[in-house]
Amino acid sequence: MKDLSKKITDPWESLKEFTAARIAMGRVGSSIPLKQSLEFKLAHAHARDAVYSVLDVDGLLESIKTFGLPRLKLHSQAENRHQYLQRPDYGRLLDDASVLLINESAYPCDICIIIADGLSATAINENAIPLLDALLPLLRYKLSPICLAEQARVGLSDHIAHGLQAQLCIMLIGERPGLSSADSIGAYLTYNPQPGLTDEMRNCVSNIRPEGLPFDQAAQKIFYLVQEAFRLQLSGVNLKDNSGLLDG
Amino acid sequence: MAYQHTIRNKVYSFRDLKDVMAKATPFRTGDALAGICADSYEERVAAQMTLADIPLKNFLNEALVPYEDDEVTRLIIDSHDAAAFEPISHLTIGELRDWLLSDEADGKILEGLKWAITPEMTAAVSKLMRNQDLIAVAKKCAVITRFRNTIGLRGHFSTRLQPNHPTDDPKGIAASMIDGLLYGSGDAVIGINPATDSPAAVTNLLNLIDTLRLQFDIPTQSCVLSHVTTTIGLINSGAPVDLCFQSIAGTQKSNASFGIDLKILDEAYDATLSLNRGTVGNNVMYFETGQGSALSANAHHGIDQQTCEARAYAVARKYNPLLVNTVVGFIGPEYLYDGKQIIRAALEDHFCGKLLGLPMGVDVCYTNHAEADSDDMDNLLTLLGVAGCNFVMGIPGSDDIMLSYQSTSFHDALYLRKVLGLRPAPEFAAWLLKQGITDVQGKLAHTQNMSKLIEHLF
């Protein structure tokens, strides 16, 4: 017992610069050392907490008010997180109160923007407002009320935007947390949204967060896709994201 | 035909065979999502009791998807070996369960039955078995396959080294590959999930692994998990393809959603065989499966997800694969909710595959929205080691940074080999010793000579 620290480090630690993978972790016996084991647990804890995080409805509604647009608070048929995780079909349907609210608030418009918890309300709570700050000034279109949707899947956007008589829908939704990122927003664009569409009919801008795709760039990308969708009158696999080519 | 069972004056009726099977299935969210599971605990056991009394012969006469409509059904019926079936043809599913656990049913006898038992029969009998039954019977079945080494021998346990990178960066992949090799991983295959399916990108990755393999004379095989049509093109263009990969499922319609059918697989199998790159054998196919894929493609025909999965094994065994990997926890909690469901599903898949003569491995894994964590994976890994599973994945620190899920680490495989006294494939074990990566006991050496590996790649 003369040396209580039996950790064996790996002599190839320098390779870590080439990848974010958890290489050269070292070992105790042949097992993962405690420090690395706890780091992994912490990353998983962040992801788990994000899955069970709750949308800060009041705070978000208050912030959205500053954009000077009407607001709607909506909910899917998934009553809680437990049900949401087991029944994605419920997360794609509106509850009765939301259907009524949408019918009362509908008017023909160009774009419907929906903010939805998805699998990480944390992502929305932290990053949705700065993203809207960057995006809304670009969108010189007639907008529907801004919607806040709880226990929502992407498919819910079809029901909302169709009900609100929008030509195009942008849903900003919390993405499934990874071990290295629990706060990513995905933006889903659907032209001519209506119930029953599948994901091939949408475009997605993914990994929107300060350490991923920054807000300004994300807003530019979304704006590019919006313009193209209106020009071509479609979205999905036939709408290619060539925005990067403009730079070159 | 309809079936029924009475418990305390309550009559439970089941529309047909697939209804009995769905309702007899231990609870999982995917079957609830499909709206086909039992409504109560009692109904589930009633279905199991019903299933126990159904003769095996009924499974040959009552196809779950009509013969005329589905080429997987045709494959199952047309490849059934009636002569081998004769000795067990009088049994019911319940009697088969008891017989499988008997001492009489040893590995040799079970091997002789692999074309006598259909996937649906294995699925049915598994629904009457507890986890320990699934382990005990699977343990009897050794399925050995060969390409540049020998996988599945008793007392041996292999890993797929999975050095994925989000942008397929060659240096990033190489770093994970070196890490894995120095932790004794990679005897099943060095297999990369590419970020893009473009032929040029896949060729680069194949060349990356192949030059490393040749330079260091590593007795293993490589695979870039591109779509089978991409692989056929690569073979024609002369790329160094060892194994041909494809995801498969248990109905024609779900395979169509993967962009494949049996004809394409026939073509891919022949093309890969023609390269003749194996040194100790010619098992050239690598298949991945997983419960829930048929439902997710809306192609399950009202069949429970575990039975759909077993039917995928009929597709796999047509092509004498080197490796079959059920990616059990990747699909998400709407199909397998928690650690309990993932563990059960993995043991079922391993059992059914082994009984059907397949070299089963399991991707012991979970996503962040499933009710599971590394403790559940430790349990499952240990159970699979006891059951004689052929291989699992090896990923740096369990964290796949490209696919964003958690699987088994290089360290996990070393743990299992240590506690159960298992060794890598013998050819690979000899290479690890020769390179000074492990000692004669198979333990990792303290000072490893890896400078040459790094020099080669960086």
mmCIF file of N, CA, C and O in Angstrom, chain B residues 117-167:
data_model
loop_
_atom_site.group_PDB
_atom_site.id
_atom_site.type_symbol
_atom_site.label_atom_id
_atom_site.label_comp_id
_atom_site.label_asym_id
_atom_site.label_seq_id
_atom_site.Cartn_x
_atom_site.Cartn_y
_atom_site.Cartn_z
ATOM 1 N N ILE B 117 -36.629 -24.369 -36.734
ATOM 2 C CA ILE B 117 -37.356 -23.398 -35.913
ATOM 3 C C ILE B 117 -37.453 -22.094 -36.698
ATOM 4 O O ILE B 117 -36.463 -21.613 -37.243
ATOM 5 N N THR B 118 -38.646 -21.537 -36.761
ATOM 6 C CA THR B 118 -38.804 -20.268 -37.479
ATOM 7 C C THR B 118 -38.606 -19.095 -36.510
ATOM 8 O O THR B 118 -38.722 -19.267 -35.286
ATOM 9 N N PRO B 119 -38.330 -17.909 -37.040
ATOM 10 C CA PRO B 119 -38.188 -16.736 -36.168
ATOM 11 C C PRO B 119 -39.404 -16.523 -35.273
ATOM 12 O O PRO B 119 -39.266 -16.175 -34.097
ATOM 13 N N GLU B 120 -40.596 -16.739 -35.841
ATOM 14 C CA GLU B 120 -41.810 -16.534 -35.043
ATOM 15 C C GLU B 120 -41.877 -17.526 -33.879
ATOM 16 O O GLU B 120 -42.356 -17.199 -32.797
ATOM 17 N N MET B 121 -41.409 -18.761 -34.100
ATOM 18 C CA MET B 121 -41.389 -19.736 -32.999
ATOM 19 C C MET B 121 -40.426 -19.293 -31.900
ATOM 20 O O MET B 121 -40.738 -19.410 -30.717
ATOM 21 N N THR B 122 -39.249 -18.772 -32.289
ATOM 22 C CA THR B 122 -38.299 -18.324 -31.256
ATOM 23 C C THR B 122 -38.889 -17.142 -30.493
ATOM 24 O O THR B 122 -38.765 -17.057 -29.275
ATOM 25 N N ALA B 123 -39.542 -16.248 -31.216
ATOM 26 C CA ALA B 123 -40.145 -15.085 -30.548
ATOM 27 C C ALA B 123 -41.222 -15.554 -29.575
ATOM 28 O O ALA B 123 -41.288 -15.099 -28.434
ATOM 29 N N ALA B 124 -42.055 -16.489 -30.036
ATOM 30 C CA ALA B 124 -43.148 -16.974 -29.195
ATOM 31 C C ALA B 124 -42.610 -17.624 -27.927
ATOM 32 O O ALA B 124 -43.068 -17.328 -26.818
ATOM 33 N N VAL B 125 -41.630 -18.489 -28.094
ATOM 34 C CA VAL B 125 -41.126 -19.208 -26.912
ATOM 35 C C VAL B 125 -40.417 -18.238 -25.964
ATOM 36 O O VAL B 125 -40.505 -18.374 -24.736
ATOM 37 N N SER B 126 -39.775 -17.221 -26.511
ATOM 38 C CA SER B 126 -39.072 -16.263 -25.644
ATOM 39 C C SER B 126 -40.048 -15.520 -24.730
ATOM 40 O O SER B 126 -39.687 -15.110 -23.632
ATOM 41 N N LYS B 127 -41.294 -15.368 -25.204
ATOM 42 C CA LYS B 127 -42.289 -14.643 -24.404
ATOM 43 C C LYS B 127 -42.716 -15.431 -23.175
ATOM 44 O O LYS B 127 -43.330 -14.886 -22.248
ATOM 45 N N LEU B 128 -42.425 -16.744 -23.193
ATOM 46 C CA LEU B 128 -42.759 -17.586 -22.032
ATOM 47 C C LEU B 128 -41.559 -17.763 -21.112
ATOM 48 O O LEU B 128 -41.636 -18.490 -20.126
ATOM 49 N N MET B 129 -40.447 -17.140 -21.470
ATOM 50 C CA MET B 129 -39.207 -17.369 -20.720
ATOM 51 C C MET B 129 -38.843 -16.172 -19.856
ATOM 52 O O MET B 129 -39.009 -15.025 -20.254
ATOM 53 N N ARG B 130 -38.325 -16.481 -18.688
ATOM 54 C CA ARG B 130 -37.751 -15.437 -17.837
ATOM 55 C C ARG B 130 -36.360 -15.082 -18.355
ATOM 56 O O ARG B 130 -35.784 -15.799 -19.169
ATOM 57 N N ASN B 131 -35.815 -13.991 -17.832
ATOM 58 C CA ASN B 131 -34.487 -13.581 -18.281
ATOM 59 C C ASN B 131 -33.471 -14.700 -18.118
ATOM 60 O O ASN B 131 -32.633 -14.935 -18.985
ATOM 61 N N GLN B 132 -33.524 -15.423 -17.004
ATOM 62 C CA GLN B 132 -32.520 -16.469 -16.792
ATOM 63 C C GLN B 132 -32.701 -17.619 -17.777
ATOM 64 O O GLN B 132 -31.723 -18.273 -18.150
ATOM 65 N N ASP B 133 -33.933 -17.871 -18.217
ATOM 66 C CA ASP B 133 -34.152 -18.897 -19.236
ATOM 67 C C ASP B 133 -33.508 -18.482 -20.563
ATOM 68 O O ASP B 133 -32.893 -19.289 -21.262
ATOM 69 N N LEU B 134 -33.694 -17.197 -20.893
ATOM 70 C CA LEU B 134 -33.108 -16.677 -22.139
ATOM 71 C C LEU B 134 -31.589 -16.806 -22.115
ATOM 72 O O LEU B 134 -30.953 -17.120 -23.131
ATOM 73 N N ILE B 135 -31.022 -16.570 -20.945
ATOM 74 C CA ILE B 135 -29.560 -16.675 -20.802
ATOM 75 C C ILE B 135 -29.133 -18.136 -20.876
ATOM 76 O O ILE B 135 -28.193 -18.499 -21.599
ATOM 77 N N ALA B 136 -29.854 -18.999 -20.146
ATOM 78 C CA ALA B 136 -29.439 -20.401 -20.038
ATOM 79 C C ALA B 136 -29.449 -21.096 -21.401
ATOM 80 O O ALA B 136 -28.530 -21.853 -21.722
ATOM 81 N N VAL B 137 -30.472 -20.825 -22.201
ATOM 82 C CA VAL B 137 -30.552 -21.511 -23.503
ATOM 83 C C VAL B 137 -29.565 -20.897 -24.501
ATOM 84 O O VAL B 137 -28.885 -21.619 -25.239
ATOM 85 N N ALA B 138 -29.479 -19.576 -24.503
ATOM 86 C CA ALA B 138 -28.530 -18.933 -25.426
ATOM 87 C C ALA B 138 -27.106 -19.408 -25.161
ATOM 88 O O ALA B 138 -26.315 -19.609 -26.088
ATOM 89 N N LYS B 139 -26.804 -19.620 -23.899
ATOM 90 C CA LYS B 139 -25.456 -20.050 -23.510
ATOM 91 C C LYS B 139 -25.069 -21.376 -24.162
ATOM 92 O O LYS B 139 -23.899 -21.644 -24.422
ATOM 93 N N LYS B 140 -26.064 -22.208 -24.451
ATOM 94 C CA LYS B 140 -25.777 -23.521 -25.056
ATOM 95 C C LYS B 140 -25.353 -23.390 -26.515
ATOM 96 O O LYS B 140 -24.767 -24.303 -27.073
ATOM 97 N N CYS B 141 -25.728 -22.265 -27.139
ATOM 98 C CA CYS B 141 -25.509 -22.122 -28.578
ATOM 99 C C CYS B 141 -24.236 -21.327 -28.854
ATOM 100 O O CYS B 141 -24.211 -20.122 -28.640
ATOM 101 N N ALA B 142 -23.199 -21.992 -29.322
ATOM 102 C CA ALA B 142 -22.018 -21.262 -29.773
ATOM 103 C C ALA B 142 -22.135 -21.070 -31.284
ATOM 104 O O ALA B 142 -22.369 -22.035 -32.013
ATOM 105 N N VAL B 143 -22.049 -19.838 -31.729
ATOM 106 C CA VAL B 143 -22.081 -19.574 -33.169
ATOM 107 C C VAL B 143 -20.744 -18.952 -33.545
ATOM 108 O O VAL B 143 -20.405 -17.867 -33.077
ATOM 109 N N ILE B 144 -19.987 -19.678 -34.350
ATOM 110 C CA ILE B 144 -18.611 -19.261 -34.647
ATOM 111 C C ILE B 144 -18.513 -18.806 -36.100
ATOM 112 O O ILE B 144 -19.001 -19.488 -37.003
ATOM 113 N N THR B 145 -17.914 -17.616 -36.302
ATOM 114 C CA THR B 145 -17.770 -17.090 -37.657
ATOM 115 C C THR B 145 -16.328 -16.628 -37.865
ATOM 116 O O THR B 145 -15.597 -16.380 -36.902
ATOM 117 N N ARG B 146 -15.947 -16.530 -39.142
ATOM 118 C CA ARG B 146 -14.536 -16.220 -39.445
ATOM 119 C C ARG B 146 -14.411 -15.293 -40.654
ATOM 120 O O ARG B 146 -15.143 -15.421 -41.627
ATOM 121 N N PHE B 147 -13.426 -14.400 -40.555
ATOM 122 C CA PHE B 147 -12.985 -13.619 -41.715
ATOM 123 C C PHE B 147 -11.455 -13.569 -41.660
ATOM 124 O O PHE B 147 -10.798 -14.376 -42.278
ATOM 125 N N ARG B 148 -10.886 -12.654 -40.854
ATOM 126 C CA ARG B 148 -9.438 -12.723 -40.621
ATOM 127 C C ARG B 148 -9.122 -13.235 -39.226
ATOM 128 O O ARG B 148 -7.972 -13.321 -38.824
ATOM 129 N N ASN B 149 -10.199 -13.498 -38.445
ATOM 130 C CA ASN B 149 -10.005 -14.108 -37.137
ATOM 131 C C ASN B 149 -11.266 -14.905 -36.819
ATOM 132 O O ASN B 149 -12.182 -14.990 -37.643
ATOM 133 N N THR B 150 -11.277 -15.488 -35.626
ATOM 134 C CA THR B 150 -12.344 -16.421 -35.285
ATOM 135 C C THR B 150 -13.154 -15.845 -34.138
ATOM 136 O O THR B 150 -12.614 -15.612 -33.060
ATOM 137 N N ILE B 151 -14.444 -15.597 -34.400
ATOM 138 C CA ILE B 151 -15.290 -14.896 -33.431
ATOM 139 C C ILE B 151 -16.366 -15.843 -32.913
ATOM 140 O O ILE B 151 -16.956 -16.596 -33.700
ATOM 141 N N GLY B 152 -16.597 -15.828 -31.606
ATOM 142 C CA GLY B 152 -17.703 -16.592 -31.032
ATOM 143 C C GLY B 152 -17.298 -17.892 -30.361
ATOM 144 O O GLY B 152 -18.163 -18.641 -29.902
ATOM 145 N N LEU B 153 -15.993 -18.167 -30.305
ATOM 146 C CA LEU B 153 -15.538 -19.381 -29.601
ATOM 147 C C LEU B 153 -15.883 -19.267 -28.126
ATOM 148 O O LEU B 153 -15.886 -18.167 -27.552
ATOM 149 N N ARG B 154 -16.175 -20.405 -27.500
ATOM 150 C CA ARG B 154 -16.436 -20.394 -26.061
ATOM 151 C C ARG B 154 -15.241 -19.839 -25.314
ATOM 152 O O ARG B 154 -14.097 -20.134 -25.660
ATOM 153 N N GLY B 155 -15.510 -19.013 -24.321
ATOM 154 C CA GLY B 155 -14.414 -18.441 -23.537
ATOM 155 C C GLY B 155 -13.810 -17.198 -24.179
ATOM 156 O O GLY B 155 -12.838 -16.650 -23.682
ATOM 157 N N HIS B 156 -14.393 -16.787 -25.302
ATOM 158 C CA HIS B 156 -13.879 -15.599 -25.983
ATOM 159 C C HIS B 156 -14.991 -14.560 -26.122
ATOM 160 O O HIS B 156 -16.172 -14.895 -26.157
ATOM 161 N N PHE B 157 -14.578 -13.317 -26.197
ATOM 162 C CA PHE B 157 -15.542 -12.212 -26.246
ATOM 163 C C PHE B 157 -14.900 -11.071 -27.017
ATOM 164 O O PHE B 157 -13.809 -10.634 -26.694
ATOM 165 N N SER B 158 -15.589 -10.612 -28.049
ATOM 166 C CA SER B 158 -14.987 -9.655 -28.978
ATOM 167 C C SER B 158 -15.661 -8.290 -28.898
ATOM 168 O O SER B 158 -16.730 -8.138 -28.300
ATOM 169 N N THR B 159 -15.015 -7.308 -29.513
ATOM 170 C CA THR B 159 -15.581 -5.955 -29.543
ATOM 171 C C THR B 159 -15.443 -5.354 -30.928
ATOM 172 O O THR B 159 -14.466 -5.596 -31.633
ATOM 173 N N ARG B 160 -16.450 -4.573 -31.293
ATOM 174 C CA ARG B 160 -16.321 -3.715 -32.463
ATOM 175 C C ARG B 160 -15.739 -2.401 -31.990
ATOM 176 O O ARG B 160 -16.329 -1.715 -31.156
ATOM 177 N N LEU B 161 -14.580 -2.047 -32.504
ATOM 178 C CA LEU B 161 -14.008 -0.727 -32.232
ATOM 179 C C LEU B 161 -14.745 0.290 -33.103
ATOM 180 O O LEU B 161 -14.782 0.173 -34.328
ATOM 181 N N GLN B 162 -15.357 1.282 -32.444
ATOM 182 C CA GLN B 162 -16.252 2.233 -33.129
ATOM 183 C C GLN B 162 -15.715 3.649 -32.977
ATOM 184 O O GLN B 162 -16.156 4.407 -32.110
ATOM 185 N N PRO B 163 -14.754 4.032 -33.801
ATOM 186 C CA PRO B 163 -14.052 5.319 -33.597
ATOM 187 C C PRO B 163 -14.713 6.482 -34.337
ATOM 188 O O PRO B 163 -14.047 7.214 -35.059
ATOM 189 N N ASN B 164 -16.007 6.670 -34.123
ATOM 190 C CA ASN B 164 -16.756 7.663 -34.894
ATOM 191 C C ASN B 164 -16.319 9.098 -34.609
ATOM 192 O O ASN B 164 -15.843 9.410 -33.509
ATOM 193 N N HIS B 165 -16.535 9.943 -35.603
ATOM 194 C CA HIS B 165 -16.241 11.367 -35.436
ATOM 195 C C HIS B 165 -17.316 12.161 -36.183
ATOM 196 O O HIS B 165 -17.710 11.781 -37.293
ATOM 197 N N PRO B 166 -17.806 13.288 -35.593
ATOM 198 C CA PRO B 166 -18.945 14.004 -36.191
ATOM 199 C C PRO B 166 -18.703 14.485 -37.619
ATOM 200 O O PRO B 166 -19.656 14.655 -38.380
ATOM 201 N N THR B 167 -17.452 14.750 -37.992
ATOM 202 C CA THR B 167 -17.204 15.221 -39.355
ATOM 203 C C THR B 167 -16.313 14.259 -40.137
ATOM 204 O O THR B 167 -15.720 14.628 -41.151
#
